[in-house]
mmCIF file of C-alpha atoms in Angstrom:
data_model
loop_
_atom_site.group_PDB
_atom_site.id
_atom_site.type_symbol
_atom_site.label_atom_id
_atom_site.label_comp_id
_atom_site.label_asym_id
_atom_site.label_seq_id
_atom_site.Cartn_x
_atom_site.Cartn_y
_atom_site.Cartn_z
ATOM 1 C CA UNK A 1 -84.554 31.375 -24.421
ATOM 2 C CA UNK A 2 -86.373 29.496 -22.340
ATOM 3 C CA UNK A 3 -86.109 29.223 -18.435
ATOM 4 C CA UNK A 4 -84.951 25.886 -16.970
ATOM 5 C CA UNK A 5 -86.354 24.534 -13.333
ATOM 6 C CA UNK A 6 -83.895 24.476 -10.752
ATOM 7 C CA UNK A 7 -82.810 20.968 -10.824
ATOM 8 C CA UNK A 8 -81.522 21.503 -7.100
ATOM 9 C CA UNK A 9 -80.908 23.751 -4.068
ATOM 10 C CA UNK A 10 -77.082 24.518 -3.321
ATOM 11 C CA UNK A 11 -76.074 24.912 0.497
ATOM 12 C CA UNK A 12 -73.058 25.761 1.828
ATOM 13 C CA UNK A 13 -71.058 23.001 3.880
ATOM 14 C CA UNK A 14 -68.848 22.284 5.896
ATOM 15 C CA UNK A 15 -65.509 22.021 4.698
ATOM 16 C CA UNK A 16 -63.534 19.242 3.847
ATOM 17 C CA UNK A 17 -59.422 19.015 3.648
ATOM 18 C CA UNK A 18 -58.216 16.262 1.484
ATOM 19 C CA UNK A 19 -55.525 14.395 2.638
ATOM 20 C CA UNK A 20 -53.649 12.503 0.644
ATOM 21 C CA UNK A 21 -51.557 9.128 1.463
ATOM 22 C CA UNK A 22 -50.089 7.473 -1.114
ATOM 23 C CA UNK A 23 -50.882 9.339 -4.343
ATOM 24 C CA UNK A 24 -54.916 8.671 -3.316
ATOM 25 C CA UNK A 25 -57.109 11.165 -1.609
ATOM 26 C CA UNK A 26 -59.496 10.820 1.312
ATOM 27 C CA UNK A 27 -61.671 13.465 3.030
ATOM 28 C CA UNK A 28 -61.427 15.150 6.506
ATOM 29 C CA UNK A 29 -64.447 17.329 7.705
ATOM 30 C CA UNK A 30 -63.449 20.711 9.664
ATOM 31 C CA UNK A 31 -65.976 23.088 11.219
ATOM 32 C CA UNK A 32 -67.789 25.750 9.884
ATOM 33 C CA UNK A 33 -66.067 27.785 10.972
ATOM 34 C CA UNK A 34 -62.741 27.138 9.743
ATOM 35 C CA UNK A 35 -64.309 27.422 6.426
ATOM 36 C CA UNK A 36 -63.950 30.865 4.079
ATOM 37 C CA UNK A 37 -65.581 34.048 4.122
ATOM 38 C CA UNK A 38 -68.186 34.192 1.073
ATOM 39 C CA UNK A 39 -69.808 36.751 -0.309
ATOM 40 C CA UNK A 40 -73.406 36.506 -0.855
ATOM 41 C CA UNK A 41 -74.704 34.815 -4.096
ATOM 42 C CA UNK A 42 -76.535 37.404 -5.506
ATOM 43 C CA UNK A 43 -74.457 40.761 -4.246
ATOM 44 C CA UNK A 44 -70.796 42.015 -4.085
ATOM 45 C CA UNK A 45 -70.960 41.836 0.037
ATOM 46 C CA UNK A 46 -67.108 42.367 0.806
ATOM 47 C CA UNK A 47 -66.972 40.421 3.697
ATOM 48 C CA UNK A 48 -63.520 42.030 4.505
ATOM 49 C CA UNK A 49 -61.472 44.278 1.658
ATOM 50 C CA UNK A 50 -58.101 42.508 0.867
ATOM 51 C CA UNK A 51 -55.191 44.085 -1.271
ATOM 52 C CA UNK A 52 -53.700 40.941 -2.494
ATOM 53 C CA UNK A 53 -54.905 37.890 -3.775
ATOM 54 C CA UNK A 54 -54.919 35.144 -2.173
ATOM 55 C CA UNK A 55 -54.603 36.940 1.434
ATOM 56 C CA UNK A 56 -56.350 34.557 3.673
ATOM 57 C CA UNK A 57 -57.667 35.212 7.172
ATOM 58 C CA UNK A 58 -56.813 34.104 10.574
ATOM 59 C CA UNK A 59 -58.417 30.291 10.077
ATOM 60 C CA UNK A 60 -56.414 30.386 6.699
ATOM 61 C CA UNK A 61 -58.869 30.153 4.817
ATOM 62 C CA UNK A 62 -59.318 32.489 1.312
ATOM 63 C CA UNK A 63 -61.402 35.668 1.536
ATOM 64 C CA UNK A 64 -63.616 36.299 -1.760
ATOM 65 C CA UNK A 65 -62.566 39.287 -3.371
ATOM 66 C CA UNK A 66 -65.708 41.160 -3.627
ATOM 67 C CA UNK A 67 -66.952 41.796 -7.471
ATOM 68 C CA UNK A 68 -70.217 40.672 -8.504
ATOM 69 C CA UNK A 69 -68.909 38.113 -10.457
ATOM 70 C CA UNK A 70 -65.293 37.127 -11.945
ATOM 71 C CA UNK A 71 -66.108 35.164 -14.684
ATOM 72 C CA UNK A 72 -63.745 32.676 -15.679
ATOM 73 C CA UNK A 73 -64.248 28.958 -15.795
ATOM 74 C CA UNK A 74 -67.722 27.121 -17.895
ATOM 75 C CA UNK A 75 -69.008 23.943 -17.853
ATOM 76 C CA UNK A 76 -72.987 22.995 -18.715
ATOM 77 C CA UNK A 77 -75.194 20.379 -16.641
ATOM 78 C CA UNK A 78 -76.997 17.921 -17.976
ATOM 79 C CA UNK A 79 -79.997 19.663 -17.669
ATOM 80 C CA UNK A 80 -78.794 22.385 -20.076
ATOM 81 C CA UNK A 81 -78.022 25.186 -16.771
ATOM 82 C CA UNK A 82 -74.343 26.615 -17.216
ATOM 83 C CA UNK A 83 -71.656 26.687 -14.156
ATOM 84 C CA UNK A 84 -69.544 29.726 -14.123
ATOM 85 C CA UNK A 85 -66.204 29.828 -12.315
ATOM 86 C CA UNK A 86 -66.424 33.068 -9.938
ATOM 87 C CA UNK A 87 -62.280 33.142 -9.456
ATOM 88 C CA UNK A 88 -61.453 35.409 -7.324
ATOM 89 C CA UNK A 89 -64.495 34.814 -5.469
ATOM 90 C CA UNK A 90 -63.416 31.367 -4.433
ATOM 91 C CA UNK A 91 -66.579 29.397 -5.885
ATOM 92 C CA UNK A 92 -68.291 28.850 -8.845
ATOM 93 C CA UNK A 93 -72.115 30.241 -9.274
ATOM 94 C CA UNK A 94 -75.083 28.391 -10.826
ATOM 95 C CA UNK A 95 -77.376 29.800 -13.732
ATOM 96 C CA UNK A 96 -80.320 28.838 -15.798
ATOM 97 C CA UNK A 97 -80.082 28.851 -19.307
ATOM 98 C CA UNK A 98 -82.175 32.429 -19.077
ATOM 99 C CA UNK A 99 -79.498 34.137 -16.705
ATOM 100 C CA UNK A 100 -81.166 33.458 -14.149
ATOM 101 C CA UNK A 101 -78.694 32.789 -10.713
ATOM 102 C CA UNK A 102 -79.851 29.710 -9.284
ATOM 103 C CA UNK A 103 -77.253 29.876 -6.438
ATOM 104 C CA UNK A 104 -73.759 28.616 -5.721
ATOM 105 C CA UNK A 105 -72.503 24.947 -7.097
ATOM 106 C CA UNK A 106 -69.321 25.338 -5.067
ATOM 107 C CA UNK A 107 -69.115 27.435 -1.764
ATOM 108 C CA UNK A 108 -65.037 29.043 -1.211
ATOM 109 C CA UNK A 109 -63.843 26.622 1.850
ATOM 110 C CA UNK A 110 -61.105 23.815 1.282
ATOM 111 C CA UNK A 111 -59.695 24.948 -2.250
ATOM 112 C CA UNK A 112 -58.458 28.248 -3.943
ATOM 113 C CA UNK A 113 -59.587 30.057 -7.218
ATOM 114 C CA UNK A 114 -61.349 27.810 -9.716
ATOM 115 C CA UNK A 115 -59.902 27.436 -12.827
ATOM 116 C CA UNK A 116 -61.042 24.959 -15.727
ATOM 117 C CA UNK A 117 -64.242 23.255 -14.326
ATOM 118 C CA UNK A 118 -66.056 20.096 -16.211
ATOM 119 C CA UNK A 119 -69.282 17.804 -15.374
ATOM 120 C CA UNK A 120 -69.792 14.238 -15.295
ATOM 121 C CA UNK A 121 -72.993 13.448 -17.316
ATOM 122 C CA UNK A 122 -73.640 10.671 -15.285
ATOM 123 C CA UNK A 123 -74.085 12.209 -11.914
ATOM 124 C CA UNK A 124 -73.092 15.603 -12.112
ATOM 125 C CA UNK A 125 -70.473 15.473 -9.980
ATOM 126 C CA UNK A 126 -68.009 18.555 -10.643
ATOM 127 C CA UNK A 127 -64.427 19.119 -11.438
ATOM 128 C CA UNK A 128 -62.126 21.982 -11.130
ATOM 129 C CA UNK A 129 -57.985 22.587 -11.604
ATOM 130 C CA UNK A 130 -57.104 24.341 -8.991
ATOM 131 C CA UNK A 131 -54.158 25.858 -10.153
ATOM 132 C CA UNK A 132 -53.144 28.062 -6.865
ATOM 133 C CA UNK A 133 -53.289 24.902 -4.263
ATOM 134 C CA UNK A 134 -49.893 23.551 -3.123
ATOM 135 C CA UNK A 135 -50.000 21.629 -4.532
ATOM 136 C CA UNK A 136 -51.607 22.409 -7.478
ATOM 137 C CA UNK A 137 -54.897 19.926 -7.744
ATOM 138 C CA UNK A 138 -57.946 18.921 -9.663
ATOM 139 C CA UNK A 139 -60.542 18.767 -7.214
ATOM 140 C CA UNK A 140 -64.207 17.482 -7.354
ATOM 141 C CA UNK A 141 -66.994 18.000 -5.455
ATOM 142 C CA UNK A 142 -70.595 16.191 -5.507
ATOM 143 C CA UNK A 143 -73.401 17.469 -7.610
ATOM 144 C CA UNK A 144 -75.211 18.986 -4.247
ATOM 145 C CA UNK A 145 -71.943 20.761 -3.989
ATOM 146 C CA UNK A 146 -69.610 18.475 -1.383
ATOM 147 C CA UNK A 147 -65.873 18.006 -1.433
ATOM 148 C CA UNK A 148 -65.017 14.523 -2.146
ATOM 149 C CA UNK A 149 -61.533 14.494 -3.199
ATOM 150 C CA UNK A 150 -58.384 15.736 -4.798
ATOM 151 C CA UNK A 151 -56.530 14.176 -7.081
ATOM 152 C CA UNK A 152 -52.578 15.238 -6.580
ATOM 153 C CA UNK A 153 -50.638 12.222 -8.165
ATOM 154 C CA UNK A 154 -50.906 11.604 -11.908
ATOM 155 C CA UNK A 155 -48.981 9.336 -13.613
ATOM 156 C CA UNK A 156 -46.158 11.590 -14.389
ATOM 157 C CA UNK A 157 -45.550 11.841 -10.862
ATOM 158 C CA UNK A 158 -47.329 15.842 -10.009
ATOM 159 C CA UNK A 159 -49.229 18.167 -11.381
ATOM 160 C CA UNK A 160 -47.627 21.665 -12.997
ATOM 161 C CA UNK A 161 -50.412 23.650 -13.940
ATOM 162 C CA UNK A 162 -53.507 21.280 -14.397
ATOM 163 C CA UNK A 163 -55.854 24.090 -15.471
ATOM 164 C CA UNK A 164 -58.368 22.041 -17.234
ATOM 165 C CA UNK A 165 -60.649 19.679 -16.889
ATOM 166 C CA UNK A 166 -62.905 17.401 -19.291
ATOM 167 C CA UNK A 167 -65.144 14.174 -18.157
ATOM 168 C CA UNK A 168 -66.125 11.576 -21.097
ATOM 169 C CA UNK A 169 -69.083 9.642 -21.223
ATOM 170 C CA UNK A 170 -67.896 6.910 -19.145
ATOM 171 C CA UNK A 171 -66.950 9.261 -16.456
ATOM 172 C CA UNK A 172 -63.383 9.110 -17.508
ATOM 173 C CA UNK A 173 -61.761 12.494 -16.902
ATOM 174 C CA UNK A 174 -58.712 14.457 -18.624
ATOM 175 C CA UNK A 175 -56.668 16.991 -17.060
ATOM 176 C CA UNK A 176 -55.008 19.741 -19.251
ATOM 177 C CA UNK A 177 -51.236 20.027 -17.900
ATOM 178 C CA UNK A 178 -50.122 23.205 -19.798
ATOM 179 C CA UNK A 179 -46.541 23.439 -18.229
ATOM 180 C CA UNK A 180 -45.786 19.560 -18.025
ATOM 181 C CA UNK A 181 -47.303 19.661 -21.932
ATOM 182 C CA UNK A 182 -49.132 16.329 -21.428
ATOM 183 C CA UNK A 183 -53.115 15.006 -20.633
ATOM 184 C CA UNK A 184 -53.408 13.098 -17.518
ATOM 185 C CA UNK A 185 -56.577 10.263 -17.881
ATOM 186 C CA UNK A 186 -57.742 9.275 -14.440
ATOM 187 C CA UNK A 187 -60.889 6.975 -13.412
ATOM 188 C CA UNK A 188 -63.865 8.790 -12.221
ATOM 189 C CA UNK A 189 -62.382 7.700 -8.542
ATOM 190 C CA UNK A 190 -59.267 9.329 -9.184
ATOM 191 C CA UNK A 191 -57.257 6.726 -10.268
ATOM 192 C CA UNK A 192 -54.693 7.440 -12.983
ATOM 193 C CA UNK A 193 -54.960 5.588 -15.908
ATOM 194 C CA UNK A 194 -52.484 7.071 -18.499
ATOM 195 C CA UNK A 195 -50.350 9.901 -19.971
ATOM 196 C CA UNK A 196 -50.200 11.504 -23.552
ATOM 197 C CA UNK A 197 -48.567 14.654 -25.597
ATOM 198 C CA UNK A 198 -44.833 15.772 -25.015
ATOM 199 C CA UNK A 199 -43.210 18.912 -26.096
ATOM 200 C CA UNK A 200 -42.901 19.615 -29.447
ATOM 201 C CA UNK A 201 -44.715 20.416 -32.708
ATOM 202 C CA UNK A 202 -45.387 17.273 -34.463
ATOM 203 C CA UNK A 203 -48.539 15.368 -34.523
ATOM 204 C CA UNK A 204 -50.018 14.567 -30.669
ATOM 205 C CA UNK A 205 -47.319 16.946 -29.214
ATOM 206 C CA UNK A 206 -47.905 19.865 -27.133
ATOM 207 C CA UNK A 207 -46.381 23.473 -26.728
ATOM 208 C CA UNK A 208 -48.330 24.385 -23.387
ATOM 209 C CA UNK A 209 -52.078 22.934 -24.215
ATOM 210 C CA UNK A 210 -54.778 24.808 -22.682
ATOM 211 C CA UNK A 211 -58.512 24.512 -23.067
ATOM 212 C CA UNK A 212 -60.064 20.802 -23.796
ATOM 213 C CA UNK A 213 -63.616 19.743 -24.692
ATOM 214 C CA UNK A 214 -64.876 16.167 -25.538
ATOM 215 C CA UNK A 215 -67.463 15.275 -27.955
ATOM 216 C CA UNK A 216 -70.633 13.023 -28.622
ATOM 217 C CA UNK A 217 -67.948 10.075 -29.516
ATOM 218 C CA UNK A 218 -65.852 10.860 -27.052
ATOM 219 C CA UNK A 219 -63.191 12.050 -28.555
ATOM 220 C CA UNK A 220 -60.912 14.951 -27.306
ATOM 221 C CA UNK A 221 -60.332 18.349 -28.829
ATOM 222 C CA UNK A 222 -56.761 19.783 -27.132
ATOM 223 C CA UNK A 223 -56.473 23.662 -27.811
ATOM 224 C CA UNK A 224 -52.583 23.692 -28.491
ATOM 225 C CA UNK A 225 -51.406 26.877 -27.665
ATOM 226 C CA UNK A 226 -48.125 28.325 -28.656
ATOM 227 C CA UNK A 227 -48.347 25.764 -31.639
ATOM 228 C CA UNK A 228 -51.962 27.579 -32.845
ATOM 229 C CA UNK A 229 -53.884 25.212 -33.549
ATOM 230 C CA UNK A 230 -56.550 22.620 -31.694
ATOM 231 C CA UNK A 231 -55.585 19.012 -31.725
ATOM 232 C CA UNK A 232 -58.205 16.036 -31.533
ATOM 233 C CA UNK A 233 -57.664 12.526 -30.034
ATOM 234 C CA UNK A 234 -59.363 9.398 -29.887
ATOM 235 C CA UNK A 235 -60.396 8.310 -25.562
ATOM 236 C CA UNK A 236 -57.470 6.024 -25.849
ATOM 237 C CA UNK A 237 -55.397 9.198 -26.051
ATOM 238 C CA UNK A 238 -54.701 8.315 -30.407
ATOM 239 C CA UNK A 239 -54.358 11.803 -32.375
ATOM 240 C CA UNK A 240 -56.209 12.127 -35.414
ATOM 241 C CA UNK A 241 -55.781 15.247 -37.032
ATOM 242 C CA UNK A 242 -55.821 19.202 -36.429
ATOM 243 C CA UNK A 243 -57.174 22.807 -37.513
ATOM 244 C CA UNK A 244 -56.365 26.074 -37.091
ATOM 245 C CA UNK A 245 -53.187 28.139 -37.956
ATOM 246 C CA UNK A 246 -52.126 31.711 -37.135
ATOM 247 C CA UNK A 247 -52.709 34.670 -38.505
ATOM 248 C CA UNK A 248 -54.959 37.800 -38.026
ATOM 249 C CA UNK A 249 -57.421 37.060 -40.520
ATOM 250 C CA UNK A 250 -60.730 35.743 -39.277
ATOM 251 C CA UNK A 251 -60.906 32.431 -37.955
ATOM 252 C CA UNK A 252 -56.867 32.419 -36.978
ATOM 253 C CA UNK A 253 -55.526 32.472 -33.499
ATOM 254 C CA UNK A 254 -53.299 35.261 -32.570
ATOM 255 C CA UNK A 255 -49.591 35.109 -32.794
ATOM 256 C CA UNK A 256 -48.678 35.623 -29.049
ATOM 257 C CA UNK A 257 -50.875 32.365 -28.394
ATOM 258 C CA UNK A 258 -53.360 32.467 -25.549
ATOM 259 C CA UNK A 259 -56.355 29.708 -26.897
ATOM 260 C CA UNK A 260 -57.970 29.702 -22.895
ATOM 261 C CA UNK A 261 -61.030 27.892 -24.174
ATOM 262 C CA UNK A 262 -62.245 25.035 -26.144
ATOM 263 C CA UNK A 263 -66.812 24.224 -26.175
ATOM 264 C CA UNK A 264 -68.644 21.779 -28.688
ATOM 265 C CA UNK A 265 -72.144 21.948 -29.548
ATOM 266 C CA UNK A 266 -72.901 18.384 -30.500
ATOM 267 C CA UNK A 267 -76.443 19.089 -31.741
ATOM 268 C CA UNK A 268 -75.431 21.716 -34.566
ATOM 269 C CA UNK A 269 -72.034 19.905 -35.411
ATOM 270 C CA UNK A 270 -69.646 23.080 -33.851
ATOM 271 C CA UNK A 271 -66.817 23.831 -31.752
ATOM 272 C CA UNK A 272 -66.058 27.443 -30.768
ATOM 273 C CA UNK A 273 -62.537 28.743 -29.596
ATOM 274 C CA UNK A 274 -61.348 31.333 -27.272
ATOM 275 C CA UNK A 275 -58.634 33.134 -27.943
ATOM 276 C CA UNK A 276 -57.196 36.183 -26.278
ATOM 277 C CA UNK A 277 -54.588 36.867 -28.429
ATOM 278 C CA UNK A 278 -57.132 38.318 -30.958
ATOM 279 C CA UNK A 279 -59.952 38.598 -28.118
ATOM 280 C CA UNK A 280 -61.987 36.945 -30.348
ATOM 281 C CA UNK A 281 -64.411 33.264 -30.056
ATOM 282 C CA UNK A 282 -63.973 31.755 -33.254
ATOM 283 C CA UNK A 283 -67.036 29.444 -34.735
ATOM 284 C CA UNK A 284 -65.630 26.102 -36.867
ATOM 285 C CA UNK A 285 -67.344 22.801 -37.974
ATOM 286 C CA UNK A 286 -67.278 20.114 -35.456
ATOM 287 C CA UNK A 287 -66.194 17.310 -38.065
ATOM 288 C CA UNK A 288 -64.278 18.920 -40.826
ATOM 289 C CA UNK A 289 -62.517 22.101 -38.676
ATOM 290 C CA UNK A 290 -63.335 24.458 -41.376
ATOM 291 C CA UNK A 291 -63.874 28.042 -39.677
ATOM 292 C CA UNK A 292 -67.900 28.761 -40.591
ATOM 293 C CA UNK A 293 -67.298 32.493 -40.225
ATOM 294 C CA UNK A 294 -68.837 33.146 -37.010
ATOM 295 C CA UNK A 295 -66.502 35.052 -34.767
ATOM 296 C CA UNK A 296 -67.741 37.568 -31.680
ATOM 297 C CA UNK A 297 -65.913 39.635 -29.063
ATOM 298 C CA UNK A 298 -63.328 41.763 -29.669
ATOM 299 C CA UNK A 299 -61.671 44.018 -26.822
ATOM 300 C CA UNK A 300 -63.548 46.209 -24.912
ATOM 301 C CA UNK A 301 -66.132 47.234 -21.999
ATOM 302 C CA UNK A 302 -69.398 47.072 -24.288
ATOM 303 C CA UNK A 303 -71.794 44.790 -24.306
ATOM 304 C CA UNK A 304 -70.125 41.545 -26.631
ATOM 305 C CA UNK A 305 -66.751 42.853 -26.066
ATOM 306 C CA UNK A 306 -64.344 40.998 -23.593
ATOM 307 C CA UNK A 307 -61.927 43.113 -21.291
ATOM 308 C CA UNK A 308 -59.171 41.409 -20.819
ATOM 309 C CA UNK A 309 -60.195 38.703 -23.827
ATOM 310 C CA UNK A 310 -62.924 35.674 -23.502
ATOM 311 C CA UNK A 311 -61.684 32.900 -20.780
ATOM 312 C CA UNK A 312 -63.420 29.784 -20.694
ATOM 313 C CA UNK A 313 -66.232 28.966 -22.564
ATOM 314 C CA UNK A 314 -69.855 26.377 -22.508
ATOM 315 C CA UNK A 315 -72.663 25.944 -24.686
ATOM 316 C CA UNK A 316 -75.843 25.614 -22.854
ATOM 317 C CA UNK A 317 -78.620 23.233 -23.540
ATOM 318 C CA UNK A 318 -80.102 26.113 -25.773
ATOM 319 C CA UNK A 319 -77.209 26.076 -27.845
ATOM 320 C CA UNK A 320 -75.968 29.716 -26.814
ATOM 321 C CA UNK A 321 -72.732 29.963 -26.166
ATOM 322 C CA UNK A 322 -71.173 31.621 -22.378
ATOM 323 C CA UNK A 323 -68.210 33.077 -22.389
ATOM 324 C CA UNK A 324 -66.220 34.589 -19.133
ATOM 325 C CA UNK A 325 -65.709 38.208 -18.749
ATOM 326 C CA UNK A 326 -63.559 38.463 -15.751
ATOM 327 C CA UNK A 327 -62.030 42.104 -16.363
ATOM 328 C CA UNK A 328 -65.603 43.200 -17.260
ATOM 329 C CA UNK A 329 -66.869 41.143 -14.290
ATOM 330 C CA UNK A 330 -69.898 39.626 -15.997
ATOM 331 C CA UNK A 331 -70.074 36.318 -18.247
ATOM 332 C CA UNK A 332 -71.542 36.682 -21.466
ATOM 333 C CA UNK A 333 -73.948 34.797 -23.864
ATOM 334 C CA UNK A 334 -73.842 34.760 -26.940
ATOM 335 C CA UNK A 335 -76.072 32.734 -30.319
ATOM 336 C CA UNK A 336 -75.046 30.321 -32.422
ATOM 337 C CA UNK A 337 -74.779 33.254 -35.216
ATOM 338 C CA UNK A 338 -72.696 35.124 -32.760
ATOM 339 C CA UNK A 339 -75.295 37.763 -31.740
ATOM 340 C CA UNK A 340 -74.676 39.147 -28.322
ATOM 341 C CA UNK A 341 -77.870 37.881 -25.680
ATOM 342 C CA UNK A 342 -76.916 39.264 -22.688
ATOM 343 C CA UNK A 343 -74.431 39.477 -19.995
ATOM 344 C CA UNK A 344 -74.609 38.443 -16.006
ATOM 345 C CA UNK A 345 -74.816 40.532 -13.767
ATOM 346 C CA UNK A 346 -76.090 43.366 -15.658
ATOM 347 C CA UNK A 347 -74.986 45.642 -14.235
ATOM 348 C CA UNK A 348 -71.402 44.695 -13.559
ATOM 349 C CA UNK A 349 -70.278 44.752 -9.738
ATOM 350 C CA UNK A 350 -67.629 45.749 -10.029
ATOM 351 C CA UNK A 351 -64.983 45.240 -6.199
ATOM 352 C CA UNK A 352 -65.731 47.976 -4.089
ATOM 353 C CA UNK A 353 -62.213 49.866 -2.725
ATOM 354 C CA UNK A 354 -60.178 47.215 -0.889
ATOM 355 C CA UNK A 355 -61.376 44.508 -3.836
ATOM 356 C CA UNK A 356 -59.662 43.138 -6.482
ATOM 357 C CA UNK A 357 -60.068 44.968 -9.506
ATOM 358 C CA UNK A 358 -57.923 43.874 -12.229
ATOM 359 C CA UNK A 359 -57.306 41.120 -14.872
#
C-alpha cells in the first residue's frame, strides 16, 4: 500500500465547552489545564489507573483509560488517511493509509468517548456522536483538530442515542438516532433541517438503526438493526429500496441484530457491513445489494479475527477496508478480497492494571 504525506500536524488545544442557548451552540475557551489527562499518541502512558469508566478527575475532566488503542469509530479523509475512534481513550488517532500513526485528530478535553465519527469532504472538519455527554451530542471539531460546536437540539426536540454520524457532499450531515428510531438532517452549521424513519418494519421505518454511510450520489445507506437489513434513501430523506435478511448463512446478519457499521467504496461499486451478531464484515454490490461473497472476521484474538465483533468500519483511499478491534485493542485492515493486511498497534497494548480492559 502506499504511504500517504501527512496532510497536517495535530496539536493539542485548549478546551472548549459548548454552551448552548436556544437549541444553537456557541464556544467557550477554558484553560489548559482544565482540560483531560491524555495518554501519549504513540504509547499506553496511564496517566492515572481508573476502575470505572468514565471516572473523571478533580477538574472533571475524563481520564484516558490506558490501552494502546480502543478501536471503535472510522471515518477516511479526503486525502485517503483513515481516523480511528480511540473510545475509551477519549480521542480519536490519525493514520496513513500504510498504518502509519500520524498523531491525534481529536485530543480528550470538552467531550466523552467517541462514538460514530464522519468527515466533511469539503473542509475536513470532523464529526462525532457522543453518546455518554449529558446530554448526549454530536460534536464537531475543525480539521486542525478544534472544538467548534455541539449540536444538542434536533428537530424532534433531543437526542437519545445519536451514535452516528454521516456528512454528504454538500456538507449536509445525518445523525443516526438508534433509540428515537429516526435520522436527524442538520446544515453543516448545525442547523436542523428535517426528520425521517419511525418505528416499525415497513419501508423507511426503523427498529433501532445503527451504522450509516453515504455514497457518490449522495444517497444514504441506514443499517437497520433489529429489522436485518440496510435501508437506502435519497438526501431528501425518500427510501428506495433494501438488502439483506437474516440468517447464518454467508452474507446474512445475525439473528440477535447488532449491524454497528455501514462503509462504501465508491470506486469498486461496494458496501461492506459489520455485524457482531455473526462477527463477521460482509462484502455486497453497491448498486444491486447482492452479497459478492466476500466476508472476513470471525471471533477471536488472531490476526483477522475481531474480539468482541468488528465496530465501525472505513475504506481508505487504497480501497482497504479498517475495521475496529476494541476488545483486541488494535484496528484492523483488511483488502477488497477480504485478505487480512495488518492490524494497529501490532503489538496490542493492551491497559496496564488499573486500565480498562474489557469490551
Amino acid at each position: 500500500m502506499k504511504q500517504t504525506a501527512i496532510r497536517r500536524v495535530r496539536r493539542p488545544l485548549s478546551v472548549l465547552v459548548a454552551v448552548t442557548v436556544l437549541g444553537f451552540a456557541s464556544t467557550v475557551a477554558v484553560s489548559p489545564a482544565a482540560s483531560a489527562n491524555g495518554c501519549a499518541p504513540a504509547a499506553p502512558v496511564c496517566i492515572r489507573p481508573l476502575g470505572a469508566i468514565g471516572l473523571t478527575t478533580s477538574t472533571g475532566a475524563p481520564e484516558c483509560a490506558c490501552s494502546g488503542l480502543y478501536g471503535w469509530g472510522a471515518a477516511t479523509e479526503s486525502d485517503g488517511s483513515v481516523l480511528i475512534g480511540d473510545y475509551w481513550n477519549f480521542r480519536i488517532q490519525h493514520y496513513s493509509e500504510a498504518g502509519t500513526l500520524l498523531g491525534t485528530a481529536v485530543p480528550p478535553g470538552g467531550h466523552l468517548a467517541p462514538y460514530g465519527i464522519a468527515v466533511d469532504p469539503n473542509d475536513g472538519s470532523i464529526y462525532f456522536g457522543d453518546v455518554d455527554h449529558n446530554p448526549p451530542d454530536v460534536q464537531k471539531y475543525s480539521a486542525t483538530g478544534q472544538f467548534l460546536y455541539a449540536i444538542t437540539t434536533p428537530k424532534t426536540g433531543k437526542f437519545n442515542y445519536p451514535g452516528r454520524v454521516a456528512v454528504a457532499s454538500d456538507g449536509t450531515v445525518f445523525v443516526s438516532d438508534m433509540r428515537a428510531n429516526v435520522i436527524d438532517v442538520f446544515t453543516n452549521t448545525g442547523a436542523a433541517l428535517a426528520t425521517f424513519g419511525s418505528i416499525g418494519s415497513g419501508p423507511g421505518q426503523f427498529d433501532s438503526p445503527r451504522g450509516i454511510a453515504i455514497d457518490a450520489a449522495n444517497d444514504l445507506y441506514v443499517a437497520d438493526n433489529y429489522n436485518h437489513r440496510v435501508e437506502v434513501f435519497s438526501e431528501s430523506g425518500a427510501y428506495l429500496r433494501q438488502f439483506g435478511s437474516v440468517g447464518t448463512a454467508p452474507g446474512q446478519f445475525g439473528g440477535k441484530g447488532d449491524l454497528r457499521g455501514v462503509a462504501i467504496d465508491n470506486a469498486r461499486g461496494l458496501i461492506y457491513v459489520a455485524d457482531d451478531a455473526s462477527g463477521y464484515v460482509n462484502q455486497y454490490s453497491l448498486t444491486t445489494g447482492v452479497y459478492t461473497g466476500v466476508r472476513f472476521g470471525g471471533f477471536g484474538a488472531a490476526n483477522g479475527k475481531f474480539g468482541d465483533g468488528p465496530r465501525e468500519i472505513t475504506v481508505d483511499g487504497a480501497g482497504n477496508v479498517w475495521v475496529g478491534d476494541l476488545a483486541n485493542f488494535r484496528v484492523q485492515v483488511f483488502s477488497p478480497s477480504g485478505a487480512f493486511l495488518f492490524a494497529e498497534p501490532n503489538p496490542p497494548q493492551p491497559p496496564p492494571t488499573g486500565g480498562f480492559n474489557g469490551a
